[in-house]
Amino acid sequence: TRTEIFIVEGDSAGGRVKTARDSYYQCYLAIRGKSLNVYKATIDQLIANNEIKDMISSLGCGIDLGIDGYESFDISKLKVGKIIFLADADVDGDHILMLLFLICLKLFPELLYEGKIYVAETPLYVINCTDNTAVYCMNNEELEAKRKEIGESNIRTIDRFKGLGETEADVLWETTLNPEKRVLRQLKIERNDMELADALEVLFGKSTARRKQAILGSMMDNFDEILEENENLYDFVEGLGLDESLDVEDVVY
């Protein structure tokens, strides 16, 4: 139950985790590039994907596709106590985490119900002090609090935390892998969570219009009004019956 597997993106980050980890109880799996978006993938695509094959083999508990006669999942055969996703603290890293979450939701949902899956939070900033010590901050709020606590006169520089592949092994252990100091975020969901299912359908489903409305609608209060105006303009232009022989100056708005 103490054994942990870190799932990281890329050989560079994987190599760093390999060096930094405690190999007595921490193992790692480096995936090559962004994993398959499994939300709309077929069973054949799932089974043929190399990254997914590696995950299935590493976890050892089989998969659960929710298909009668194809039930191979057995949580008692899980080889590890914790499955920990590890990615850079940027937008690209968030995308990778989401793809890994979808793989587990599609193939190992019981692991999410049972709280076996975590995300390791990496620092956003490092404060380099004049006494040659370093203070790591997980977010902007912590950065501001630490700056006041330390005092500007005692700060040499404040740097953005490097990507996993560029982080020194001892720093990666101290900030992200060490169970006594790290910050883990548990990914645990409820069975039959319809709100989650609806959100995933909006973001990864077939309806582009619904996805556009959900994303842009969260950015502006009058999205529906703007959308209606754009559709009216589109209908107007379509009604002009323009062809390639018509010059721009011939059209009057």
PDB file of C-alpha atoms in Angstrom:
ATOM      1  CA  THR A   1       0.000   0.000   0.000  1.00  0.00           C
ATOM      2  CA  ARG A   2       2.962   2.355   0.408  1.00  0.00           C
ATOM      3  CA  THR A   3       4.146   1.884  -3.175  1.00  0.00           C
ATOM      4  CA  GLU A   4       3.598   4.857  -5.513  1.00  0.00           C
ATOM      5  CA  ILE A   5       3.742   5.227  -9.278  1.00  0.00           C
ATOM      6  CA  PHE A   6       4.379   8.640 -10.829  1.00  0.00           C
ATOM      7  CA  ILE A   7       3.017   9.074 -14.352  1.00  0.00           C
ATOM      8  CA  VAL A   8       4.986  11.844 -16.062  1.00  0.00           C
ATOM      9  CA  GLU A   9       5.133  13.233 -19.586  1.00  0.00           C
ATOM     10  CA  GLY A  10       8.350  12.937 -21.566  1.00  0.00           C
ATOM     11  CA  ASP A  11      11.698  11.196 -21.221  1.00  0.00           C
ATOM     12  CA  SER A  12      13.365  14.298 -19.771  1.00  0.00           C
ATOM     13  CA  ALA A  13      10.931  14.621 -16.868  1.00  0.00           C
ATOM     14  CA  GLY A  14      10.880  10.841 -16.450  1.00  0.00           C
ATOM     15  CA  GLY A  15      14.648  10.725 -16.188  1.00  0.00           C
ATOM     16  CA  ARG A  16      14.618  13.424 -13.541  1.00  0.00           C
ATOM     17  CA  VAL A  17      11.981  11.591 -11.499  1.00  0.00           C
ATOM     18  CA  LYS A  18      14.009   8.388 -11.830  1.00  0.00           C
ATOM     19  CA  THR A  19      16.996  10.134 -10.247  1.00  0.00           C
ATOM     20  CA  ALA A  20      15.058  12.038  -7.582  1.00  0.00           C
ATOM     21  CA  ARG A  21      12.668   9.343  -6.299  1.00  0.00           C
ATOM     22  CA  ASP A  22      13.092   6.889  -3.446  1.00  0.00           C
ATOM     23  CA  SER A  23      13.346   3.715  -5.532  1.00  0.00           C
ATOM     24  CA  TYR A  24      12.440   1.544  -2.532  1.00  0.00           C
ATOM     25  CA  TYR A  25       8.756   2.415  -2.863  1.00  0.00           C
ATOM     26  CA  GLN A  26       8.447   4.947  -5.738  1.00  0.00           C
ATOM     27  CA  CYS A  27       8.295   3.899  -9.391  1.00  0.00           C
ATOM     28  CA  TYR A  28       7.540   5.953 -12.490  1.00  0.00           C
ATOM     29  CA  LEU A  29       6.095   5.666 -15.983  1.00  0.00           C
ATOM     30  CA  ALA A  30       7.135   8.200 -18.612  1.00  0.00           C
ATOM     31  CA  ILE A  31       4.605   8.660 -21.407  1.00  0.00           C
ATOM     32  CA  ARG A  32       5.770   9.874 -24.787  1.00  0.00           C
ATOM     33  CA  GLY A  33       4.024  13.079 -25.790  1.00  0.00           C
ATOM     34  CA  LYS A  34       0.412  13.889 -25.039  1.00  0.00           C
ATOM     35  CA  SER A  35      -1.670  10.787 -24.523  1.00  0.00           C
ATOM     36  CA  LEU A  36      -4.667   9.760 -26.600  1.00  0.00           C
ATOM     37  CA  ASN A  37      -7.897  11.693 -26.051  1.00  0.00           C
ATOM     38  CA  VAL A  38      -9.939   8.663 -25.065  1.00  0.00           C
ATOM     39  CA  TYR A  39     -13.328  10.350 -24.616  1.00  0.00           C
ATOM     40  CA  LYS A  40     -14.486   9.530 -28.143  1.00  0.00           C
ATOM     41  CA  ALA A  41     -11.945   6.794 -28.953  1.00  0.00           C
ATOM     42  CA  THR A  42     -13.023   3.316 -29.994  1.00  0.00           C
ATOM     43  CA  ILE A  43     -12.087   0.204 -28.036  1.00  0.00           C
ATOM     44  CA  ASP A  44      -9.643  -0.764 -30.794  1.00  0.00           C
ATOM     45  CA  GLN A  45      -7.935   2.626 -30.517  1.00  0.00           C
ATOM     46  CA  LEU A  46      -7.710   2.286 -26.746  1.00  0.00           C
ATOM     47  CA  ILE A  47      -6.172  -1.170 -26.759  1.00  0.00           C
ATOM     48  CA  ALA A  48      -3.722  -0.319 -29.586  1.00  0.00           C
ATOM     49  CA  ASN A  49      -2.336   2.819 -27.930  1.00  0.00           C
ATOM     50  CA  ASN A  50       1.174   2.233 -26.531  1.00  0.00           C
ATOM     51  CA  GLU A  51       0.830   4.644 -23.595  1.00  0.00           C
ATOM     52  CA  ILE A  52      -2.399   2.971 -22.508  1.00  0.00           C
ATOM     53  CA  LYS A  53      -0.822  -0.469 -22.877  1.00  0.00           C
ATOM     54  CA  ASP A  54       2.000   0.658 -20.581  1.00  0.00           C
ATOM     55  CA  MET A  55      -0.459   2.006 -17.996  1.00  0.00           C
ATOM     56  CA  ILE A  56      -2.497  -1.204 -17.998  1.00  0.00           C
ATOM     57  CA  SER A  57       0.639  -3.286 -17.562  1.00  0.00           C
ATOM     58  CA  SER A  58       2.064  -1.057 -14.822  1.00  0.00           C
ATOM     59  CA  LEU A  59      -1.088  -0.925 -12.703  1.00  0.00           C
ATOM     60  CA  GLY A  60      -1.873  -4.639 -13.077  1.00  0.00           C
ATOM     61  CA  CYS A  61      -5.581  -4.364 -12.207  1.00  0.00           C
ATOM     62  CA  GLY A  62      -7.019  -4.782 -15.707  1.00  0.00           C
ATOM     63  CA  ILE A  63      -9.534  -2.436 -17.325  1.00  0.00           C
ATOM     64  CA  ASP A  64     -13.240  -1.733 -16.986  1.00  0.00           C
ATOM     65  CA  LEU A  65     -14.981  -0.800 -20.238  1.00  0.00           C
ATOM     66  CA  GLY A  66     -18.481  -1.332 -18.848  1.00  0.00           C
ATOM     67  CA  ILE A  67     -19.195  -4.015 -21.445  1.00  0.00           C
ATOM     68  CA  ASP A  68     -20.861  -7.295 -20.504  1.00  0.00           C
ATOM     69  CA  GLY A  69     -18.567 -10.218 -21.147  1.00  0.00           C
ATOM     70  CA  TYR A  70     -15.491  -7.988 -21.138  1.00  0.00           C
ATOM     71  CA  GLU A  71     -14.837  -7.542 -17.458  1.00  0.00           C
ATOM     72  CA  SER A  72     -11.174  -7.836 -16.549  1.00  0.00           C
ATOM     73  CA  PHE A  73     -10.869  -5.173 -13.842  1.00  0.00           C
ATOM     74  CA  ASP A  74      -9.895  -6.362 -10.344  1.00  0.00           C
ATOM     75  CA  ILE A  75      -8.845  -3.649  -7.893  1.00  0.00           C
ATOM     76  CA  SER A  76      -7.350  -6.249  -5.547  1.00  0.00           C
ATOM     77  CA  LYS A  77      -4.625  -6.805  -8.165  1.00  0.00           C
ATOM     78  CA  LEU A  78      -3.569  -3.147  -8.197  1.00  0.00           C
ATOM     79  CA  LYS A  79       0.212  -3.088  -7.753  1.00  0.00           C
ATOM     80  CA  VAL A  80       0.457   0.317  -6.054  1.00  0.00           C
ATOM     81  CA  GLY A  81      -1.169   2.267  -3.261  1.00  0.00           C
ATOM     82  CA  LYS A  82      -1.083   5.653  -4.999  1.00  0.00           C
ATOM     83  CA  ILE A  83      -1.157   6.680  -8.666  1.00  0.00           C
ATOM     84  CA  ILE A  84       0.289  10.191  -8.958  1.00  0.00           C
ATOM     85  CA  PHE A  85       0.102  12.363 -12.080  1.00  0.00           C
ATOM     86  CA  LEU A  86       3.032  14.727 -12.448  1.00  0.00           C
ATOM     87  CA  ALA A  87       3.163  17.533 -15.030  1.00  0.00           C
ATOM     88  CA  ASP A  88       4.577  21.025 -15.399  1.00  0.00           C
ATOM     89  CA  ALA A  89       2.663  23.862 -13.734  1.00  0.00           C
ATOM     90  CA  ASP A  90       1.474  25.465 -16.983  1.00  0.00           C
ATOM     91  CA  VAL A  91      -1.385  25.237 -19.474  1.00  0.00           C
ATOM     92  CA  ASP A  92       0.300  22.408 -21.373  1.00  0.00           C
ATOM     93  CA  GLY A  93       0.699  20.508 -18.112  1.00  0.00           C
ATOM     94  CA  ASP A  94      -2.984  21.024 -17.285  1.00  0.00           C
ATOM     95  CA  HIS A  95      -3.893  19.570 -20.684  1.00  0.00           C
ATOM     96  CA  ILE A  96      -1.780  16.479 -20.010  1.00  0.00           C
ATOM     97  CA  LEU A  97      -3.373  16.027 -16.574  1.00  0.00           C
ATOM     98  CA  MET A  98      -6.832  16.199 -18.133  1.00  0.00           C
ATOM     99  CA  LEU A  99      -5.966  13.566 -20.732  1.00  0.00           C
ATOM    100  CA  LEU A 100      -4.612  11.256 -18.012  1.00  0.00           C
ATOM    101  CA  PHE A 101      -7.773  11.815 -15.971  1.00  0.00           C
ATOM    102  CA  LEU A 102      -9.903  10.808 -18.977  1.00  0.00           C
ATOM    103  CA  ILE A 103      -7.889   7.613 -19.455  1.00  0.00           C
ATOM    104  CA  CYS A 104      -8.545   6.615 -15.846  1.00  0.00           C
ATOM    105  CA  LEU A 105     -12.214   7.596 -16.067  1.00  0.00           C
ATOM    106  CA  LYS A 106     -12.626   5.502 -19.214  1.00  0.00           C
ATOM    107  CA  LEU A 107     -10.564   2.442 -18.235  1.00  0.00           C
ATOM    108  CA  PHE A 108     -10.132   2.501 -14.437  1.00  0.00           C
ATOM    109  CA  PRO A 109     -13.119   4.443 -13.005  1.00  0.00           C
ATOM    110  CA  GLU A 110     -13.036   2.420  -9.776  1.00  0.00           C
ATOM    111  CA  LEU A 111      -9.624   3.901  -8.984  1.00  0.00           C
ATOM    112  CA  LEU A 112     -11.205   7.368  -9.077  1.00  0.00           C
ATOM    113  CA  TYR A 113     -14.159   6.254  -6.943  1.00  0.00           C
ATOM    114  CA  GLU A 114     -11.781   4.769  -4.370  1.00  0.00           C
ATOM    115  CA  GLY A 115      -9.480   7.807  -4.264  1.00  0.00           C
ATOM    116  CA  LYS A 116      -6.354   6.030  -5.536  1.00  0.00           C
ATOM    117  CA  ILE A 117      -5.354   8.787  -7.970  1.00  0.00           C
ATOM    118  CA  TYR A 118      -3.575  12.045  -7.119  1.00  0.00           C
ATOM    119  CA  VAL A 119      -1.930  15.039  -8.764  1.00  0.00           C
ATOM    120  CA  ALA A 120       1.419  16.192  -7.391  1.00  0.00           C
ATOM    121  CA  GLU A 121       1.408  19.985  -7.172  1.00  0.00           C
ATOM    122  CA  THR A 122       4.659  21.590  -8.331  1.00  0.00           C
ATOM    123  CA  PRO A 123       5.730  25.061  -7.121  1.00  0.00           C
ATOM    124  CA  LEU A 124       5.162  28.084  -9.331  1.00  0.00           C
ATOM    125  CA  TYR A 125       7.948  30.273  -7.915  1.00  0.00           C
ATOM    126  CA  VAL A 126      11.242  30.075  -6.075  1.00  0.00           C
ATOM    127  CA  ILE A 127      12.498  32.928  -3.887  1.00  0.00           C
ATOM    128  CA  ASN A 128      16.299  33.007  -3.818  1.00  0.00           C
ATOM    129  CA  CYS A 129      17.369  34.674  -0.576  1.00  0.00           C
ATOM    130  CA  THR A 130      20.558  36.584   0.171  1.00  0.00           C
ATOM    131  CA  ASP A 131      21.607  33.878   2.665  1.00  0.00           C
ATOM    132  CA  ASN A 132      21.663  31.360  -0.248  1.00  0.00           C
ATOM    133  CA  THR A 133      18.478  29.599   0.856  1.00  0.00           C
ATOM    134  CA  ALA A 134      15.520  28.985  -1.449  1.00  0.00           C
ATOM    135  CA  VAL A 135      11.835  29.263  -0.603  1.00  0.00           C
ATOM    136  CA  TYR A 136       9.328  27.595  -2.929  1.00  0.00           C
ATOM    137  CA  CYS A 137       5.811  28.970  -3.401  1.00  0.00           C
ATOM    138  CA  MET A 138       2.876  26.973  -4.770  1.00  0.00           C
ATOM    139  CA  ASN A 139       0.823  29.957  -5.987  1.00  0.00           C
ATOM    140  CA  ASN A 140       0.686  33.755  -6.209  1.00  0.00           C
ATOM    141  CA  GLU A 141      -0.927  34.128  -2.787  1.00  0.00           C
ATOM    142  CA  GLU A 142       1.843  32.162  -1.091  1.00  0.00           C
ATOM    143  CA  LEU A 143       4.451  34.152  -3.020  1.00  0.00           C
ATOM    144  CA  GLU A 144       3.109  37.463  -1.746  1.00  0.00           C
ATOM    145  CA  ALA A 145       2.873  36.160   1.825  1.00  0.00           C
ATOM    146  CA  LYS A 146       6.455  34.833   1.747  1.00  0.00           C
ATOM    147  CA  ARG A 147       7.789  38.070   0.266  1.00  0.00           C
ATOM    148  CA  LYS A 148       6.368  40.015   3.202  1.00  0.00           C
ATOM    149  CA  GLU A 149       7.594  37.417   5.684  1.00  0.00           C
ATOM    150  CA  ILE A 150      11.141  37.325   4.311  1.00  0.00           C
ATOM    151  CA  GLY A 151      11.431  41.029   3.537  1.00  0.00           C
ATOM    152  CA  GLU A 152      12.493  42.533   0.222  1.00  0.00           C
ATOM    153  CA  SER A 153      15.972  43.364   1.546  1.00  0.00           C
ATOM    154  CA  ASN A 154      16.593  39.649   2.139  1.00  0.00           C
ATOM    155  CA  ILE A 155      15.518  38.555  -1.365  1.00  0.00           C
ATOM    156  CA  ARG A 156      18.046  38.273  -4.172  1.00  0.00           C
ATOM    157  CA  THR A 157      15.726  37.126  -6.983  1.00  0.00           C
ATOM    158  CA  ILE A 158      12.295  35.633  -7.575  1.00  0.00           C
ATOM    159  CA  ASP A 159      12.169  33.132 -10.430  1.00  0.00           C
ATOM    160  CA  ARG A 160       9.499  31.089 -12.107  1.00  0.00           C
ATOM    161  CA  PHE A 161       9.943  27.427 -11.165  1.00  0.00           C
ATOM    162  CA  LYS A 162      11.644  25.472 -13.945  1.00  0.00           C
ATOM    163  CA  GLY A 163       9.961  22.621 -15.783  1.00  0.00           C
ATOM    164  CA  LEU A 164      10.309  19.117 -14.390  1.00  0.00           C
ATOM    165  CA  GLY A 165      12.955  18.153 -16.931  1.00  0.00           C
ATOM    166  CA  GLU A 166      15.164  21.100 -15.907  1.00  0.00           C
ATOM    167  CA  THR A 167      14.764  20.761 -12.143  1.00  0.00           C
ATOM    168  CA  GLU A 168      17.660  19.401 -10.129  1.00  0.00           C
ATOM    169  CA  ALA A 169      16.962  16.001  -8.578  1.00  0.00           C
ATOM    170  CA  ASP A 170      17.363  17.170  -4.983  1.00  0.00           C
ATOM    171  CA  VAL A 171      15.000  20.095  -5.580  1.00  0.00           C
ATOM    172  CA  LEU A 172      12.412  17.833  -7.217  1.00  0.00           C
ATOM    173  CA  TRP A 173      12.567  15.478  -4.236  1.00  0.00           C
ATOM    174  CA  GLU A 174      12.307  18.288  -1.721  1.00  0.00           C
ATOM    175  CA  THR A 175       9.376  20.066  -3.396  1.00  0.00           C
ATOM    176  CA  THR A 176       7.366  17.369  -5.150  1.00  0.00           C
ATOM    177  CA  LEU A 177       8.290  13.761  -4.317  1.00  0.00           C
ATOM    178  CA  ASN A 178       9.043  13.779  -0.583  1.00  0.00           C
ATOM    179  CA  PRO A 179       5.873  12.548   1.220  1.00  0.00           C
ATOM    180  CA  GLU A 180       6.720  14.704   4.231  1.00  0.00           C
ATOM    181  CA  LYS A 181       6.755  17.978   2.288  1.00  0.00           C
ATOM    182  CA  ARG A 182       4.921  17.535  -1.011  1.00  0.00           C
ATOM    183  CA  VAL A 183       1.389  18.691  -1.814  1.00  0.00           C
ATOM    184  CA  LEU A 184      -0.941  16.094  -3.347  1.00  0.00           C
ATOM    185  CA  ARG A 185      -4.403  16.816  -4.748  1.00  0.00           C
ATOM    186  CA  GLN A 186      -6.691  13.789  -4.662  1.00  0.00           C
ATOM    187  CA  LEU A 187      -8.829  13.100  -7.734  1.00  0.00           C
ATOM    188  CA  LYS A 188     -11.859  11.386  -6.235  1.00  0.00           C
ATOM    189  CA  ILE A 189     -15.274  11.399  -7.874  1.00  0.00           C
ATOM    190  CA  GLU A 190     -18.706  10.078  -6.989  1.00  0.00           C
ATOM    191  CA  ARG A 191     -20.374   7.275  -8.905  1.00  0.00           C
ATOM    192  CA  ASN A 192     -23.008   8.438 -11.407  1.00  0.00           C
ATOM    193  CA  ASP A 193     -21.960  12.089 -11.114  1.00  0.00           C
ATOM    194  CA  MET A 194     -24.201  13.556 -13.825  1.00  0.00           C
ATOM    195  CA  GLU A 195     -22.784  17.068 -13.436  1.00  0.00           C
ATOM    196  CA  LEU A 196     -19.306  15.754 -14.230  1.00  0.00           C
ATOM    197  CA  ALA A 197     -20.628  13.675 -17.126  1.00  0.00           C
ATOM    198  CA  ASP A 198     -22.388  16.725 -18.583  1.00  0.00           C
ATOM    199  CA  ALA A 199     -19.259  18.887 -18.254  1.00  0.00           C
ATOM    200  CA  LEU A 200     -17.154  16.271 -20.050  1.00  0.00           C
ATOM    201  CA  GLU A 201     -19.740  15.963 -22.815  1.00  0.00           C
ATOM    202  CA  VAL A 202     -19.611  19.736 -23.337  1.00  0.00           C
ATOM    203  CA  LEU A 203     -15.806  19.874 -23.410  1.00  0.00           C
ATOM    204  CA  PHE A 204     -15.031  16.650 -25.291  1.00  0.00           C
ATOM    205  CA  GLY A 205     -18.285  15.674 -27.010  1.00  0.00           C
ATOM    206  CA  LYS A 206     -19.348  16.089 -30.639  1.00  0.00           C
ATOM    207  CA  SER A 207     -21.225  19.406 -30.309  1.00  0.00           C
ATOM    208  CA  THR A 208     -18.810  22.180 -31.296  1.00  0.00           C
ATOM    209  CA  ALA A 209     -21.504  24.844 -30.858  1.00  0.00           C
ATOM    210  CA  ARG A 210     -22.224  23.760 -27.282  1.00  0.00           C
ATOM    211  CA  ARG A 211     -18.510  23.714 -26.463  1.00  0.00           C
ATOM    212  CA  LYS A 212     -18.016  27.182 -27.955  1.00  0.00           C
ATOM    213  CA  GLN A 213     -20.943  28.576 -26.009  1.00  0.00           C
ATOM    214  CA  ALA A 214     -19.710  27.043 -22.735  1.00  0.00           C
ATOM    215  CA  ILE A 215     -16.173  28.396 -23.124  1.00  0.00           C
ATOM    216  CA  LEU A 216     -16.981  31.851 -24.496  1.00  0.00           C
ATOM    217  CA  GLY A 217     -20.069  32.184 -22.317  1.00  0.00           C
ATOM    218  CA  SER A 218     -17.876  31.882 -19.240  1.00  0.00           C
ATOM    219  CA  MET A 219     -15.793  34.816 -20.493  1.00  0.00           C
ATOM    220  CA  MET A 220     -18.547  37.318 -21.281  1.00  0.00           C
ATOM    221  CA  ASP A 221     -21.978  38.030 -19.816  1.00  0.00           C
ATOM    222  CA  ASN A 222     -23.616  39.010 -23.127  1.00  0.00           C
ATOM    223  CA  PHE A 223     -22.412  36.009 -25.154  1.00  0.00           C
ATOM    224  CA  ASP A 224     -25.899  34.975 -26.312  1.00  0.00           C
ATOM    225  CA  GLU A 225     -26.570  38.519 -27.591  1.00  0.00           C
ATOM    226  CA  ILE A 226     -23.241  38.648 -29.455  1.00  0.00           C
ATOM    227  CA  LEU A 227     -23.830  35.190 -30.922  1.00  0.00           C
ATOM    228  CA  GLU A 228     -27.261  36.226 -32.190  1.00  0.00           C
ATOM    229  CA  GLU A 229     -25.810  39.377 -33.807  1.00  0.00           C
ATOM    230  CA  ASN A 230     -23.113  37.325 -35.532  1.00  0.00           C
ATOM    231  CA  GLU A 231     -25.669  34.839 -36.818  1.00  0.00           C
ATOM    232  CA  ASN A 232     -27.831  37.680 -38.178  1.00  0.00           C
ATOM    233  CA  LEU A 233     -24.796  39.157 -39.958  1.00  0.00           C
ATOM    234  CA  TYR A 234     -23.909  35.737 -41.372  1.00  0.00           C
ATOM    235  CA  ASP A 235     -27.469  35.273 -42.678  1.00  0.00           C
ATOM    236  CA  PHE A 236     -27.323  38.737 -44.247  1.00  0.00           C
ATOM    237  CA  VAL A 237     -24.060  38.028 -46.076  1.00  0.00           C
ATOM    238  CA  GLU A 238     -25.336  34.633 -47.218  1.00  0.00           C
ATOM    239  CA  GLY A 239     -28.429  36.346 -48.620  1.00  0.00           C
ATOM    240  CA  LEU A 240     -26.356  38.618 -50.834  1.00  0.00           C
ATOM    241  CA  GLY A 241     -25.532  35.681 -53.110  1.00  0.00           C
ATOM    242  CA  LEU A 242     -21.949  36.830 -53.558  1.00  0.00           C
ATOM    243  CA  ASP A 243     -19.755  35.187 -56.167  1.00  0.00           C
ATOM    244  CA  GLU A 244     -16.111  35.503 -57.143  1.00  0.00           C
ATOM    245  CA  SER A 245     -16.816  38.136 -59.851  1.00  0.00           C
ATOM    246  CA  LEU A 246     -18.242  40.651 -57.376  1.00  0.00           C
ATOM    247  CA  ASP A 247     -15.859  43.388 -56.236  1.00  0.00           C
ATOM    248  CA  VAL A 248     -15.790  44.501 -52.607  1.00  0.00           C
ATOM    249  CA  GLU A 249     -16.788  48.091 -53.437  1.00  0.00           C
ATOM    250  CA  ASP A 250     -20.021  46.857 -55.058  1.00  0.00           C
ATOM    251  CA  VAL A 251     -21.369  45.771 -51.682  1.00  0.00           C
ATOM    252  CA  VAL A 252     -22.990  48.476 -49.557  1.00  0.00           C
ATOM    253  CA  TYR A 253     -23.794  47.839 -45.882  1.00  0.00           C
TER     254      TYR A 253
END
